[in-house]
Coordinates of N, CA, C and O in Angstrom, one line a residue:
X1 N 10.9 21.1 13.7 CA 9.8 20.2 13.5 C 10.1 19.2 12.4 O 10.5 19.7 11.4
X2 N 10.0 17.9 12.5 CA 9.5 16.2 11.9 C 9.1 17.0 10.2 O 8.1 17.7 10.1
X3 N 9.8 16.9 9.5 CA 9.0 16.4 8.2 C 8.5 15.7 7.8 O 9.3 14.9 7.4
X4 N 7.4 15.3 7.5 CA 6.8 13.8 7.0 C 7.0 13.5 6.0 O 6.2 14.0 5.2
X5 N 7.8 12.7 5.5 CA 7.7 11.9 4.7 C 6.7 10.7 4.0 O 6.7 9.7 4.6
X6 N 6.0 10.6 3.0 CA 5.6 9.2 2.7 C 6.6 8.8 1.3 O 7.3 9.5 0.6
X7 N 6.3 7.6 1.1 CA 7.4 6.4 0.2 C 6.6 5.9 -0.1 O 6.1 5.4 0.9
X8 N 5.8 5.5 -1.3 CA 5.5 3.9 -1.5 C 6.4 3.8 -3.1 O 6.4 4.2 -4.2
X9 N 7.4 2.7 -2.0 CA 7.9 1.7 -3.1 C 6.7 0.2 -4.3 O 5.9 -0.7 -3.9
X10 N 6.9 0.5 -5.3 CA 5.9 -0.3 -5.9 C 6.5 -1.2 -7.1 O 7.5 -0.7 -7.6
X11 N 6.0 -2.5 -7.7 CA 6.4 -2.8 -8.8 C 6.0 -2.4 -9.9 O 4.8 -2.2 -10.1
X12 N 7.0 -2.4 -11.1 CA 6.8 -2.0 -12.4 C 6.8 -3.1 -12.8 O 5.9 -2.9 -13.7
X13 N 6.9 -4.2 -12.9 CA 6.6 -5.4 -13.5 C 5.0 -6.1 -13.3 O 4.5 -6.9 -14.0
X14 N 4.6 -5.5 -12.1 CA 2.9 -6.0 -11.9 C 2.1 -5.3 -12.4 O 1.0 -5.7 -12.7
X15 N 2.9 -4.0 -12.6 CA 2.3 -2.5 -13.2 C 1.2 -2.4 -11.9 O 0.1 -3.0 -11.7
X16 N 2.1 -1.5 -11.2 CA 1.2 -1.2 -9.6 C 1.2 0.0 -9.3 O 0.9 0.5 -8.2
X17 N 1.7 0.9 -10.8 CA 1.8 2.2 -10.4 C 0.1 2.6 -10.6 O 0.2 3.5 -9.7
X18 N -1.1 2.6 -10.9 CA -1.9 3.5 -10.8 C -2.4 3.4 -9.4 O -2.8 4.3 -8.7
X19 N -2.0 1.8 -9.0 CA -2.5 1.8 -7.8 C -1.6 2.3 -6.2 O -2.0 2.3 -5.0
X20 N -0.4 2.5 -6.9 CA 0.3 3.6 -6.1 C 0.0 5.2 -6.4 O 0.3 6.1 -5.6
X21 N -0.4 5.3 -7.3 CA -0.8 6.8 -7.3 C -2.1 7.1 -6.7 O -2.4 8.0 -6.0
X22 N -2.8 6.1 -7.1 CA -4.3 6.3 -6.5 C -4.2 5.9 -4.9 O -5.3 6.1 -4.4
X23 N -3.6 5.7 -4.3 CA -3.0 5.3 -2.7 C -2.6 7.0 -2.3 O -3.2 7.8 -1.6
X24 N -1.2 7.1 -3.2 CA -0.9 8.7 -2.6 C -1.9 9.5 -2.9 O -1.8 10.2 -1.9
X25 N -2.9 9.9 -3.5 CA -3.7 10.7 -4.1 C -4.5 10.4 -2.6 O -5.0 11.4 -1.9
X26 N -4.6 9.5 -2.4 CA -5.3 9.5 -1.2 C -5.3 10.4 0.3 O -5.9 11.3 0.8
X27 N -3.9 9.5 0.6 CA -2.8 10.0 1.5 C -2.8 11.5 1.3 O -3.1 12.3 2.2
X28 N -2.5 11.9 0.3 CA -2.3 13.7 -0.2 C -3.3 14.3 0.3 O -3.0 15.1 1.3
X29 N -4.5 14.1 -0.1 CA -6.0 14.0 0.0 C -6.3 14.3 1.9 O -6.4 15.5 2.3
X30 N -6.2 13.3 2.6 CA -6.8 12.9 4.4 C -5.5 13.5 4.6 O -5.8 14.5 5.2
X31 N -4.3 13.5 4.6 CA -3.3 14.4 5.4 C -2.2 15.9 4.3 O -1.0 16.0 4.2
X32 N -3.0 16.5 3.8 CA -2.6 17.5 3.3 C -2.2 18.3 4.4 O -1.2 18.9 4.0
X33 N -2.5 18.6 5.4 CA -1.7 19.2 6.3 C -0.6 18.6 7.0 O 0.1 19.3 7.7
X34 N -0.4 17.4 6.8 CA 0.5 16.9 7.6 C 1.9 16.2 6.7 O 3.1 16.2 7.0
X35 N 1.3 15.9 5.7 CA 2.6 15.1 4.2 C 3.6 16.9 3.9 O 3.1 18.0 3.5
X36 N 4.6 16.7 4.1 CA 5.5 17.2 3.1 C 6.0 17.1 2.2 O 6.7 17.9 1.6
X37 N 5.8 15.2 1.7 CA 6.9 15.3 0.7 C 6.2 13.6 0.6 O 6.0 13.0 1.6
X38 N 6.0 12.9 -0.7 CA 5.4 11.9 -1.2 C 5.9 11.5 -2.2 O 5.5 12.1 -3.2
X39 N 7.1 10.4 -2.6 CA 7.6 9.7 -3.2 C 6.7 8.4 -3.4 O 6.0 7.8 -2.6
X40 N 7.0 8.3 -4.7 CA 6.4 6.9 -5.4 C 8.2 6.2 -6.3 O 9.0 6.9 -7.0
X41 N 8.2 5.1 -6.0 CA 9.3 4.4 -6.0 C 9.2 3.2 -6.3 O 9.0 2.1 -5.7
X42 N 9.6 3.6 -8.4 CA 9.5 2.4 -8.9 C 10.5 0.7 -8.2 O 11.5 0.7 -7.4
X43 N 10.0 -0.1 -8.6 CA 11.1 -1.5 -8.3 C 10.5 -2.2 -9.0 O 9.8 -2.0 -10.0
X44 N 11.2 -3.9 -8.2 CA 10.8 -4.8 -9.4 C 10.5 -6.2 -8.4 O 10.8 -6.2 -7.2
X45 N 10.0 -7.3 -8.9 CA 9.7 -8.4 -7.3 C 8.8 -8.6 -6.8 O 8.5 -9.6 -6.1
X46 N 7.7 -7.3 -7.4 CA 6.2 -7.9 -6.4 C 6.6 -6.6 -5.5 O 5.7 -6.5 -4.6
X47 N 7.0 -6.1 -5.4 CA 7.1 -4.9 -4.3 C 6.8 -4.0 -3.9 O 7.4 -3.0 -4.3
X48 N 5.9 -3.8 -2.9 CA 4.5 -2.9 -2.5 C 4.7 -2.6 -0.9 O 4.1 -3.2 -0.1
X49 N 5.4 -2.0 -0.7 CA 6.0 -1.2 0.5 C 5.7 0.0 0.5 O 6.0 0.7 -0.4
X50 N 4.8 0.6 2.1 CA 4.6 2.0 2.0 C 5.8 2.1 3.4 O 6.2 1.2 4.2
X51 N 6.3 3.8 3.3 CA 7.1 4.1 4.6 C 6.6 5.3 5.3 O 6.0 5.9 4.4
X52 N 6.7 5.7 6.1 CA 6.2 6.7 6.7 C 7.8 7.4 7.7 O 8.4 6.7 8.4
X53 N 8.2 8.6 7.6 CA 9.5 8.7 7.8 C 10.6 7.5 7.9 O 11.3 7.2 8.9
X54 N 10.4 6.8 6.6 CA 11.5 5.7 6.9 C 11.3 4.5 7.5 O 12.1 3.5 7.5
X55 N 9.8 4.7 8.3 CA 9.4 3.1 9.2 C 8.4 2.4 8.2 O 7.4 3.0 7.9
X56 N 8.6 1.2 7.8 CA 7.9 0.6 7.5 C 6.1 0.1 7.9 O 5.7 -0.7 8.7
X57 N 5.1 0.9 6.8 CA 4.1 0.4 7.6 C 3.0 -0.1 6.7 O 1.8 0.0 6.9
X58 N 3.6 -0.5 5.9 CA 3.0 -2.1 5.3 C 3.3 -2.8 4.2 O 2.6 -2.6 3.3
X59 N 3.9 -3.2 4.1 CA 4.3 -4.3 3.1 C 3.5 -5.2 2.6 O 2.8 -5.6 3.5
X60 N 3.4 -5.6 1.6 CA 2.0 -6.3 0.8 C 2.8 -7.9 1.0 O 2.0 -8.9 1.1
X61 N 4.3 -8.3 1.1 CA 4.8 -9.3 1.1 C 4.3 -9.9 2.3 O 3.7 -11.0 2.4
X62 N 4.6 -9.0 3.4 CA 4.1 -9.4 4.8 C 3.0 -9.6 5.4 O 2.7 -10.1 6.4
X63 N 2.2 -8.9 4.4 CA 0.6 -8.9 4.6 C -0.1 -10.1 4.4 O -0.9 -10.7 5.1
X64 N 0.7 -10.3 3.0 CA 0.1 -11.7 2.0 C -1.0 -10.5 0.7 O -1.3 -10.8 -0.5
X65 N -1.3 -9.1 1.4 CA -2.5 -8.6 0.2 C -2.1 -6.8 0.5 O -1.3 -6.3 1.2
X66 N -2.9 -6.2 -0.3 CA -2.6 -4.8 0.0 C -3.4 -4.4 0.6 O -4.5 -4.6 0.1
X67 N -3.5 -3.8 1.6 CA -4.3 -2.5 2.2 C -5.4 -1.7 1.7 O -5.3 -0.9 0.9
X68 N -6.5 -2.2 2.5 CA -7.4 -1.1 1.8 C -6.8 0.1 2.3 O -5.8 0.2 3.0
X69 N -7.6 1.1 1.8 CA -7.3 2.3 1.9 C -7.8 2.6 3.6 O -6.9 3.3 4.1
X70 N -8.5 2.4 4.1 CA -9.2 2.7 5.4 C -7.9 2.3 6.2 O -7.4 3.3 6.8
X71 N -7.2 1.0 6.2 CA -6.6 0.5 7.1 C -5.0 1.1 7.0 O -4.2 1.2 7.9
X72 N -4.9 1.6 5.1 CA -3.7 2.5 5.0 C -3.7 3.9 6.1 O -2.7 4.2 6.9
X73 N -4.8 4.5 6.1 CA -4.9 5.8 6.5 C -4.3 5.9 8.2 O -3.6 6.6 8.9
X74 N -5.2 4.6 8.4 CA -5.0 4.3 9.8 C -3.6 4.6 10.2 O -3.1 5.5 10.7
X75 N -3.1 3.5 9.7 CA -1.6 3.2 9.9 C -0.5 4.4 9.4 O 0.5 4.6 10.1
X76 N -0.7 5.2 8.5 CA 0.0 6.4 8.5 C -0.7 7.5 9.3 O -0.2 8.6 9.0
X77 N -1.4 7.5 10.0 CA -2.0 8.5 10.8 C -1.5 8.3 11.9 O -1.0 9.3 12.5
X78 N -1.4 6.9 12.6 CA -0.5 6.7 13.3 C 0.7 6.7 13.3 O 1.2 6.6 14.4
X79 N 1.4 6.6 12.0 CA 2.9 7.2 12.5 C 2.9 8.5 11.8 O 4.1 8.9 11.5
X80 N 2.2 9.2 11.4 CA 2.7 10.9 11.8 C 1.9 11.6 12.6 O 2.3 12.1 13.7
X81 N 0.8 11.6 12.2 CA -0.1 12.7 13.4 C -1.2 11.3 13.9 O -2.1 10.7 13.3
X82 N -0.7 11.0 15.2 CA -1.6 10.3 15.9 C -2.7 11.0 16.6 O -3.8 10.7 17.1
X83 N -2.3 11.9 16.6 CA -3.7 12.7 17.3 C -5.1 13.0 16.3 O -6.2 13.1 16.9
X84 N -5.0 13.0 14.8 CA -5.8 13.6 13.8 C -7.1 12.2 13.7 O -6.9 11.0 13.6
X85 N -8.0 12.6 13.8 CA -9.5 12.3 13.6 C -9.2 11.7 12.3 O -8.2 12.2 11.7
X86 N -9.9 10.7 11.8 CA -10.1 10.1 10.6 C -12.0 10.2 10.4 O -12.8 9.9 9.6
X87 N -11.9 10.6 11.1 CA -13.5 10.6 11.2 C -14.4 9.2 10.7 O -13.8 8.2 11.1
X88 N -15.1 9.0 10.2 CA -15.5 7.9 9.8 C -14.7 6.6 9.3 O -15.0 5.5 9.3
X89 N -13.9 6.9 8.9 CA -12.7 6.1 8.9 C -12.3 5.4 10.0 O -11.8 4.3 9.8
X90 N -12.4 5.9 11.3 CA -11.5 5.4 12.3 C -12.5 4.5 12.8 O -13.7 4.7 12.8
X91 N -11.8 3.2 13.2 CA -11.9 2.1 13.7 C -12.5 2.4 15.7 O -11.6 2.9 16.3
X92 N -13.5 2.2 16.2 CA -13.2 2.4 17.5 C -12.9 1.4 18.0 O -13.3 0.4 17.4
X93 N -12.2 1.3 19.1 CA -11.6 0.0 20.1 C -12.6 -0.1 21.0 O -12.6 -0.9 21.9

């Protein structure tokens, strides 16, 4: 069985770490059954990259802004457990 990994790479020069901790705290929080393993990853540049086993799924450069948390959740729900309910959180189509 897939280990899940999460990553967020973040900058130290914007000082973006609370708000990368308060992201994983999140993350930790809506998939505690599913995270194994949650790195925070200082850098430098403006750099606000979350990964989910290694795939990129969102970059604040490519965005233009950061992610609420709603739209974070989404997006790593879908790349580890796409089946898991977000319950109010989830967007219907």
């Amino acid at each position: 069985m897939e280990r899940n990994k999460i990553e967020i790479h973040y900058c130290t020069q914007c000082r973006w770490l609370m708000r990368a901790g308060w992201m994983a705290q999140e993350l930790l929080t809506t998939f505690d059954q599913e995270i194994d393993e949650m790195s925070l990853l200082p850098g430098t540049g403006g750099i606000y990259d979350i990964y989910a086993n290694g795939n990129l799924v969102w970059s604040r450069k490519e965005e233009g802004r950061f992610p609420d948390i709603t739209e974070l959740k989404q997006a790593v729900r879908d790349a580890i457990a796409p089946d898991k309910s977000l319950g109010h959180a989830d967007k219907k189509s």
